[in-house]
Tab-separated table of C-alpha atoms in Angstrom:
chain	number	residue	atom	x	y	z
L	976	UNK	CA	-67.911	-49.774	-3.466
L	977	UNK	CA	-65.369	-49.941	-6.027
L	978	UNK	CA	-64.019	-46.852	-4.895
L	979	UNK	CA	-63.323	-48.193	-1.653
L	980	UNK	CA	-61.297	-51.137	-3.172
L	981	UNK	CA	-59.604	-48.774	-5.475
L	982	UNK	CA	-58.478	-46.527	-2.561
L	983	UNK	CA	-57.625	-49.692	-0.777
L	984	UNK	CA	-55.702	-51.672	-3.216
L	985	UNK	CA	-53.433	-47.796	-3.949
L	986	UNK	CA	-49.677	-48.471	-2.628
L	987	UNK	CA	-49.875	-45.239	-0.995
L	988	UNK	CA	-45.961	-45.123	-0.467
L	989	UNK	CA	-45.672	-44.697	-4.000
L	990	UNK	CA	-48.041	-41.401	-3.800
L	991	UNK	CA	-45.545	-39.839	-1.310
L	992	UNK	CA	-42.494	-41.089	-2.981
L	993	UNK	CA	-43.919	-39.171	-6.158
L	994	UNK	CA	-44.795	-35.930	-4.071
L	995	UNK	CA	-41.406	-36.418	-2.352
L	996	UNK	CA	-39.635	-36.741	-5.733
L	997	UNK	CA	-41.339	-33.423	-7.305
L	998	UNK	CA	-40.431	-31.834	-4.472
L	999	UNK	CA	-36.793	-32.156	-4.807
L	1000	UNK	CA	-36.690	-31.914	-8.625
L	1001	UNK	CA	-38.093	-28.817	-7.524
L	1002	UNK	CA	-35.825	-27.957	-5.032
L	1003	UNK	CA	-32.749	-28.941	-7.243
L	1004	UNK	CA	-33.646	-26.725	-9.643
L	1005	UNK	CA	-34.110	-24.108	-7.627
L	1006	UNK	CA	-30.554	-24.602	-6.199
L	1007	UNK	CA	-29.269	-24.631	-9.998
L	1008	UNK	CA	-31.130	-21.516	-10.510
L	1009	UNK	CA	-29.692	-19.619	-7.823
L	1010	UNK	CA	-26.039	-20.839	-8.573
L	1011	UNK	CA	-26.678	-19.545	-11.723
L	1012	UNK	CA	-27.957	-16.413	-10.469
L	1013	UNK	CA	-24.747	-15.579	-8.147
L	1014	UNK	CA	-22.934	-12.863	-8.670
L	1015	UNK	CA	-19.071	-13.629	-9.877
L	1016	UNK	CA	-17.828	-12.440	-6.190
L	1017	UNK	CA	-18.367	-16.358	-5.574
L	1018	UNK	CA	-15.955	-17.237	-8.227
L	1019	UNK	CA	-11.875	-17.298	-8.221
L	1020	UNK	CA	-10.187	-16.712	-11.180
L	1021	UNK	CA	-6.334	-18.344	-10.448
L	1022	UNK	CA	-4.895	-15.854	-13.127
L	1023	UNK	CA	-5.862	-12.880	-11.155
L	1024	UNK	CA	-5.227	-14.857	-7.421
L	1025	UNK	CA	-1.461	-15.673	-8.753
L	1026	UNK	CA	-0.506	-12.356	-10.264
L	1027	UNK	CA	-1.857	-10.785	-6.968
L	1028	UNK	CA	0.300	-13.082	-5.090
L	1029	UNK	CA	3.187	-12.357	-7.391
L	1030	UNK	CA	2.752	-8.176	-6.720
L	1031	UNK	CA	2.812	-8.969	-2.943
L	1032	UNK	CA	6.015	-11.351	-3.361
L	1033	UNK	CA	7.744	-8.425	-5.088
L	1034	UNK	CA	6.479	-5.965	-2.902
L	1035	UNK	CA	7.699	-7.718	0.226
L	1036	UNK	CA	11.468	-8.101	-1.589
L	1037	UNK	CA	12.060	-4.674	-2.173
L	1038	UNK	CA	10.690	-3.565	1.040
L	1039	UNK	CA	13.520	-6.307	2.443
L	1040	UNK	CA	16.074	-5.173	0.831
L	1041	UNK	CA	14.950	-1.391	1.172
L	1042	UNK	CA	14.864	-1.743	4.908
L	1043	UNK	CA	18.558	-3.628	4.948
L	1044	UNK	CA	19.810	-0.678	3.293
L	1045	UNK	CA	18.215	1.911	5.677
L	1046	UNK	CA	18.566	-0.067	9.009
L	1047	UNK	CA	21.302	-2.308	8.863
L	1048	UNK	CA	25.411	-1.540	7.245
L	1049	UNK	CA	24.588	-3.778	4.278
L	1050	UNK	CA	25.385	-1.200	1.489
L	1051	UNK	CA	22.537	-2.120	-0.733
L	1052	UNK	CA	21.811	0.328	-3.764
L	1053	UNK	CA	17.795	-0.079	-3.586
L	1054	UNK	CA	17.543	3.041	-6.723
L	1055	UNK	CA	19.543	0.140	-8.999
L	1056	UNK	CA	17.668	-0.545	-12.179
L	1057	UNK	CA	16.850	-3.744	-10.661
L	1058	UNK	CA	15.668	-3.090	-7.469
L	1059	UNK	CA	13.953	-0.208	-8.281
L	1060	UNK	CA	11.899	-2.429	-11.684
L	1061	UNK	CA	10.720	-4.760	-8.724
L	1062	UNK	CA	9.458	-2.505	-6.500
L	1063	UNK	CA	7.344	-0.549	-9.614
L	1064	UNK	CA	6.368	-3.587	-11.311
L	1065	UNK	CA	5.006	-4.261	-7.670
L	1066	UNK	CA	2.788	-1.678	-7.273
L	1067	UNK	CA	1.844	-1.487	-10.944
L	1068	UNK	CA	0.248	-5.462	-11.035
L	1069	UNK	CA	-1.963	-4.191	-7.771
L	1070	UNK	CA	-2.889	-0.943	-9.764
L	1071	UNK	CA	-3.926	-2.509	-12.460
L	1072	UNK	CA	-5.681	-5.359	-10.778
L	1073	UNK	CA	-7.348	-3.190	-8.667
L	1074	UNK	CA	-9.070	-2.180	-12.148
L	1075	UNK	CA	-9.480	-5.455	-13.078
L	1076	UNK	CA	-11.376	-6.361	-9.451
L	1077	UNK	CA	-13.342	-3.478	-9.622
L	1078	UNK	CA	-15.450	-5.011	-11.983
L	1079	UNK	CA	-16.596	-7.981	-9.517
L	1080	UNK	CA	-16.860	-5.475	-6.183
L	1081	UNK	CA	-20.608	-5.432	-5.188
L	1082	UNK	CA	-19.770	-2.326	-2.576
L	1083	UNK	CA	-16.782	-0.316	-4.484
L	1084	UNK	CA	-17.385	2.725	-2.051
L	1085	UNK	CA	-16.967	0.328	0.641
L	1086	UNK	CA	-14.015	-0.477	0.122
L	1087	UNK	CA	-12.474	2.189	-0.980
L	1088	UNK	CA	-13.674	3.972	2.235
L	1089	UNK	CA	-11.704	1.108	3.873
L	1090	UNK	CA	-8.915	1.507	1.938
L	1091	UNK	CA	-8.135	5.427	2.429
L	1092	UNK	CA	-9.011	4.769	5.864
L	1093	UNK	CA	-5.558	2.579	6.173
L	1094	UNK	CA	-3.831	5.276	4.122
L	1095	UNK	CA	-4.643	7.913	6.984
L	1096	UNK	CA	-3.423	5.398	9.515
L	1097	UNK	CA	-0.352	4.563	7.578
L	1098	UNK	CA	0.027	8.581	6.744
L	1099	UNK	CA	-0.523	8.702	11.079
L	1100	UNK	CA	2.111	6.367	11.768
L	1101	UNK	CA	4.806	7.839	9.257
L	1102	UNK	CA	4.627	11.678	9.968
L	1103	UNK	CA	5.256	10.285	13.516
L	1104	UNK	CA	8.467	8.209	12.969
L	1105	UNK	CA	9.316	9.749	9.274
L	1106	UNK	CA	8.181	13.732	9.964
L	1107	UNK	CA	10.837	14.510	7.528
L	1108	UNK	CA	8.991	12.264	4.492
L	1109	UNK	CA	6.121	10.563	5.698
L	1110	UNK	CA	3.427	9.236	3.194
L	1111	UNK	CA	0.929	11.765	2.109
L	1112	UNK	CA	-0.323	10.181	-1.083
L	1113	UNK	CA	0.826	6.633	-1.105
L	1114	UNK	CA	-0.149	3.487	-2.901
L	1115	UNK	CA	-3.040	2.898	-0.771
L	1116	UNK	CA	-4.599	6.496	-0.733
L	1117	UNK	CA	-4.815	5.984	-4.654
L	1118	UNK	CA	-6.250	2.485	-4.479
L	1119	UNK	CA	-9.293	3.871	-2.121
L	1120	UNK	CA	-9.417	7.288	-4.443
L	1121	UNK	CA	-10.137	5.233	-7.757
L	1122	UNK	CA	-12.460	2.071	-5.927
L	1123	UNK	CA	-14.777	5.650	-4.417
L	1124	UNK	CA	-14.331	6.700	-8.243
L	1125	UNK	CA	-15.353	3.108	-9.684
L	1126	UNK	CA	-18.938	3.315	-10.171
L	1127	UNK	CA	-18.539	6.577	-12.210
L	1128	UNK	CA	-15.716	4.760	-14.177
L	1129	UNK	CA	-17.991	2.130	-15.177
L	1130	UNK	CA	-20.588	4.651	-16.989
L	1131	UNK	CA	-18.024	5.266	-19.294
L	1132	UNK	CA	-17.720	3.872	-22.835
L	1133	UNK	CA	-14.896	2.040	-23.889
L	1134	UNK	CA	-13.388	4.568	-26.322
L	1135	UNK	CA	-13.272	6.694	-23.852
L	1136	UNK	CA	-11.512	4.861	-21.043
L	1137	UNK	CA	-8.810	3.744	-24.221
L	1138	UNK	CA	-8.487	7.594	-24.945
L	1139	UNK	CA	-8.422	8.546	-20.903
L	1140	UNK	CA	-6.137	6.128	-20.043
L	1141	UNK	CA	-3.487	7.499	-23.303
L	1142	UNK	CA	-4.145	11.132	-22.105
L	1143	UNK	CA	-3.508	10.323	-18.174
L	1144	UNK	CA	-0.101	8.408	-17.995
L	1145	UNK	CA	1.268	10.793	-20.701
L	1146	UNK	CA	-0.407	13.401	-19.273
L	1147	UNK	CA	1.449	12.687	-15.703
L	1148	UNK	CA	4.817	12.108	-17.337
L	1149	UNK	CA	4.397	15.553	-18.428
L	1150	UNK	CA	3.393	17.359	-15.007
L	1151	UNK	CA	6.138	14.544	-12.697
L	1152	UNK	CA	8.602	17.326	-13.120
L	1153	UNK	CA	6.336	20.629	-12.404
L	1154	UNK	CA	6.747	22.003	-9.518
L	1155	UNK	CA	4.038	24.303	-7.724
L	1156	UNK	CA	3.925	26.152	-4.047
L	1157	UNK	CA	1.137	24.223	-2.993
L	1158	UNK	CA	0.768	20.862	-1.361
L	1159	UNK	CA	-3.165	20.609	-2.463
L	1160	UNK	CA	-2.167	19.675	-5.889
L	1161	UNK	CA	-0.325	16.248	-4.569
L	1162	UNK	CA	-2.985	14.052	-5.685
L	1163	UNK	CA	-2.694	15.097	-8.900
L	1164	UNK	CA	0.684	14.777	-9.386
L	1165	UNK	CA	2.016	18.369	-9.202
L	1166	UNK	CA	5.211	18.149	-6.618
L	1167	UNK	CA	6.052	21.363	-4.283
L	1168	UNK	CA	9.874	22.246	-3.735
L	1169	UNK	CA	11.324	20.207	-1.283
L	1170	UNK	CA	8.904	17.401	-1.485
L	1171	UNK	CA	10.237	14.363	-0.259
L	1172	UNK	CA	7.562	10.988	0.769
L	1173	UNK	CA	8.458	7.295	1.069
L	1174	UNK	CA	5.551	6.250	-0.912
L	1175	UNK	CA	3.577	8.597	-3.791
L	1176	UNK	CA	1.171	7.436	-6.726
L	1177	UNK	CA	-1.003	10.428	-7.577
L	1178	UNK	CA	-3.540	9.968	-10.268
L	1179	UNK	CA	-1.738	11.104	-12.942
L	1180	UNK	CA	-0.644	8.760	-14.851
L	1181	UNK	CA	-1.251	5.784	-12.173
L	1182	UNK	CA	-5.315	6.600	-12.939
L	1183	UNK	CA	-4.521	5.902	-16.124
L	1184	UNK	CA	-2.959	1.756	-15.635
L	1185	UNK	CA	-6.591	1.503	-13.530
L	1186	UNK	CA	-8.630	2.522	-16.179
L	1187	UNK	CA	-6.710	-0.224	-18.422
L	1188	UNK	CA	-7.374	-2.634	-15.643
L	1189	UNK	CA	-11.283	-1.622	-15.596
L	1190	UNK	CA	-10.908	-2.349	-20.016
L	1191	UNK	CA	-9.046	-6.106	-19.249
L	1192	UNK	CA	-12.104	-6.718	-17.034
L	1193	UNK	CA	-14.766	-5.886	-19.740
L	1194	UNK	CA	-13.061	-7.568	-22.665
L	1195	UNK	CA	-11.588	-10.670	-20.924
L	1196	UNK	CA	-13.857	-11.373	-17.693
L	1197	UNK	CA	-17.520	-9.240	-18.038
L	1198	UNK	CA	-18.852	-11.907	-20.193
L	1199	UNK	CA	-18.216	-14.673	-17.561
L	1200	UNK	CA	-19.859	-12.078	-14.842
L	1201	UNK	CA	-22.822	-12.368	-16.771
L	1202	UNK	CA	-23.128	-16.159	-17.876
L	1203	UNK	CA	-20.751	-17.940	-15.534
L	1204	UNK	CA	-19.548	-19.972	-17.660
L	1205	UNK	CA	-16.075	-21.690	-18.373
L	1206	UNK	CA	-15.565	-19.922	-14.612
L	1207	UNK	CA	-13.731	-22.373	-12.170
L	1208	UNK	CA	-15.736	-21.988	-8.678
L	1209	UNK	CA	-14.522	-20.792	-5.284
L	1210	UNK	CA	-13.634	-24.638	-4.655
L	1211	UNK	CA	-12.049	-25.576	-7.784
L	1212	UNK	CA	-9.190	-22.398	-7.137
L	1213	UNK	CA	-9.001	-23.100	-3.478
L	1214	UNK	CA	-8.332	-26.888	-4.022
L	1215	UNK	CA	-5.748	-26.417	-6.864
L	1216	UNK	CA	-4.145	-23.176	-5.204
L	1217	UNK	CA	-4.914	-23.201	-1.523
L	1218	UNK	CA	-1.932	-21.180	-0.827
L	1219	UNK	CA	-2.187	-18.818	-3.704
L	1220	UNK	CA	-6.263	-18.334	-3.241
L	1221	UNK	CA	-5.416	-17.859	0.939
L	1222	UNK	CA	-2.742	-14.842	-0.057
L	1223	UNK	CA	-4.881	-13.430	-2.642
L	1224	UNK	CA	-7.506	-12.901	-0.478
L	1225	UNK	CA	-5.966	-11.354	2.599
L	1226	UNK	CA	-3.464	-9.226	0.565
L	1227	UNK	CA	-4.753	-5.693	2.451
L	1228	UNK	CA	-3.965	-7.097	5.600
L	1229	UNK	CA	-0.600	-8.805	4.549
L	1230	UNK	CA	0.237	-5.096	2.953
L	1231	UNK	CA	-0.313	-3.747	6.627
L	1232	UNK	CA	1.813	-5.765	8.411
L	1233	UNK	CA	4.537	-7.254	6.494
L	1234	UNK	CA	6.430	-3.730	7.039
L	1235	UNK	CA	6.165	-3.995	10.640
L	1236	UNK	CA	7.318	-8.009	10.815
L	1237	UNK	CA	10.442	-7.141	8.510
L	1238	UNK	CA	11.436	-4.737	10.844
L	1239	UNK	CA	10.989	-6.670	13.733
L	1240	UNK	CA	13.072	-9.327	12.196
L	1241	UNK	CA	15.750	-6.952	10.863
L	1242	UNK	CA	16.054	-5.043	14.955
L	1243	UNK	CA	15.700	-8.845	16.535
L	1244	UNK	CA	18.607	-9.960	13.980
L	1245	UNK	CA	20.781	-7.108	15.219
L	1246	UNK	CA	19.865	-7.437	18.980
L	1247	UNK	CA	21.445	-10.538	18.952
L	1248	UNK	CA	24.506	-9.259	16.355
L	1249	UNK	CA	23.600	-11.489	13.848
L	1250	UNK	CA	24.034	-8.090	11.554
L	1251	UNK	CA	25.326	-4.937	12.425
């Protein structure tokens, strides 16, 4: 009997609120847990968005002016110290970030498959309207070379990757002059007589700025891959540098068709005289 009136008198809402409430302290927790448990591809870091951004903006001046000089009669001097520091400072920031990034790739052979694959295309399209010096080893065949390379690269130690990375770009300063009779060597650095290419970064040295990328990444950024902390989220960057975050992210597919809009612009421009 006094069972009954206990069981009677019992606010049973309050027995499902509780269950209800466990539930999502639970559930919360949980979601902490996992958030924790993300890998850093769901994190931004606006240092390496910005400088990425910056490579591209450089990239996309030189090619400007490099294209005035070749398809317009604006007398532009594109091997001037100047010109020629913006263009290599260009494709030295996306070397060496591509190092850096490495470090946060989940599927490095992946991408670099995707990568070389837009080399070939880019290789495809230049022996057809540049036979004379179209692209055998550019910027982007080295790019998807050292990503397929990455997850050997990140067995090594870091003594060794200081004391690679020494012996590579002076190593490749040594052989840029050394000619051979064989184009097989190219990707190594050796050049054949009469070589001529609109776009060439062997390995040697360029291997050498990615493997001081890949050392950045473990002494400035591997401890945040593992704890996530003091990491602004995906939201935080995109909200402070929408712009800058948007650019970062598509910066393959702005390097494949920025070339292709400039020129467009540049033979529109003339069509309608606008320069000669």
């Amino acid at each position: 009997m006094v069972g009954r009136i206990f069981l009677r008198q019992v606010p049973w809402c309050w027995v499902f609120n509780l269950i209800y409430y466990r539930k999502a302290c639970h559930d919360r927790q949980a979601l902490i847990n996992s958030e924790r448990m993300k890998p850093l591809t769901s994190t931004r870091f606006p240092v390496i968005d910005s400088l990425r951004t910056l490579a591209l903006a450089l990239m996309i001046t030189y090619h400007l002016i490099y294209d005035l000089d070749q398809w317009t009669g604006l007398a532009v001097d594109v091997d001037a110290l100047f010109w020629f520091s913006i263009g290599k400072t260009a494709a030295l920031l996306f070397i060496f970030l591509s190092g850096l990034s490495s470090g946060f790739s989940k599927h490095p052979l992946k991408n670099g498959l995707r990568v070389l694959f837009f080399g070939m295309i880019i290789t495809l399209v230049t022996y057809v309207v540049f036979p004379e010096q179209y692209v055998r080893f550019g910027i982007l065949h080295f790019l998807g070379v050292m990503m397929v390379l990455y997850p050997l690269i990140q067995k090594l130690p870091n003594g060794v990757l200081i004391l690679g990375s020494v012996l590579i770009i002076a190593g490749g300063l040594i052989i840029k002059d050394q000619a051979v009779n064989t184009p097989l060597l190219l990707p190594l650095g050796f050049m054949y007589p009469g070589f001529a290419t609109m776009d060439f970064y062997p390995l040697f040295p360029y291997s050498g700025v990615t493997l001081l990328g890949v050392l950045c990444y473990r002494y400035f950024f591997a401890e945040h891959s593992r704890t996530n902390a003091s990491v602004p989220p995906a939201e935080k960057s995109k909200a402070a540098y929408p712009m800058v975050t948007w650019v970062s992210r598509h910066s393959l597919w702005i390097y494949l068709i920025h070339q292709p809009i400039l020129l467009g612009l540049i033979f529109a421009l003339k069509a309608i005289a606008i320069i000669s």
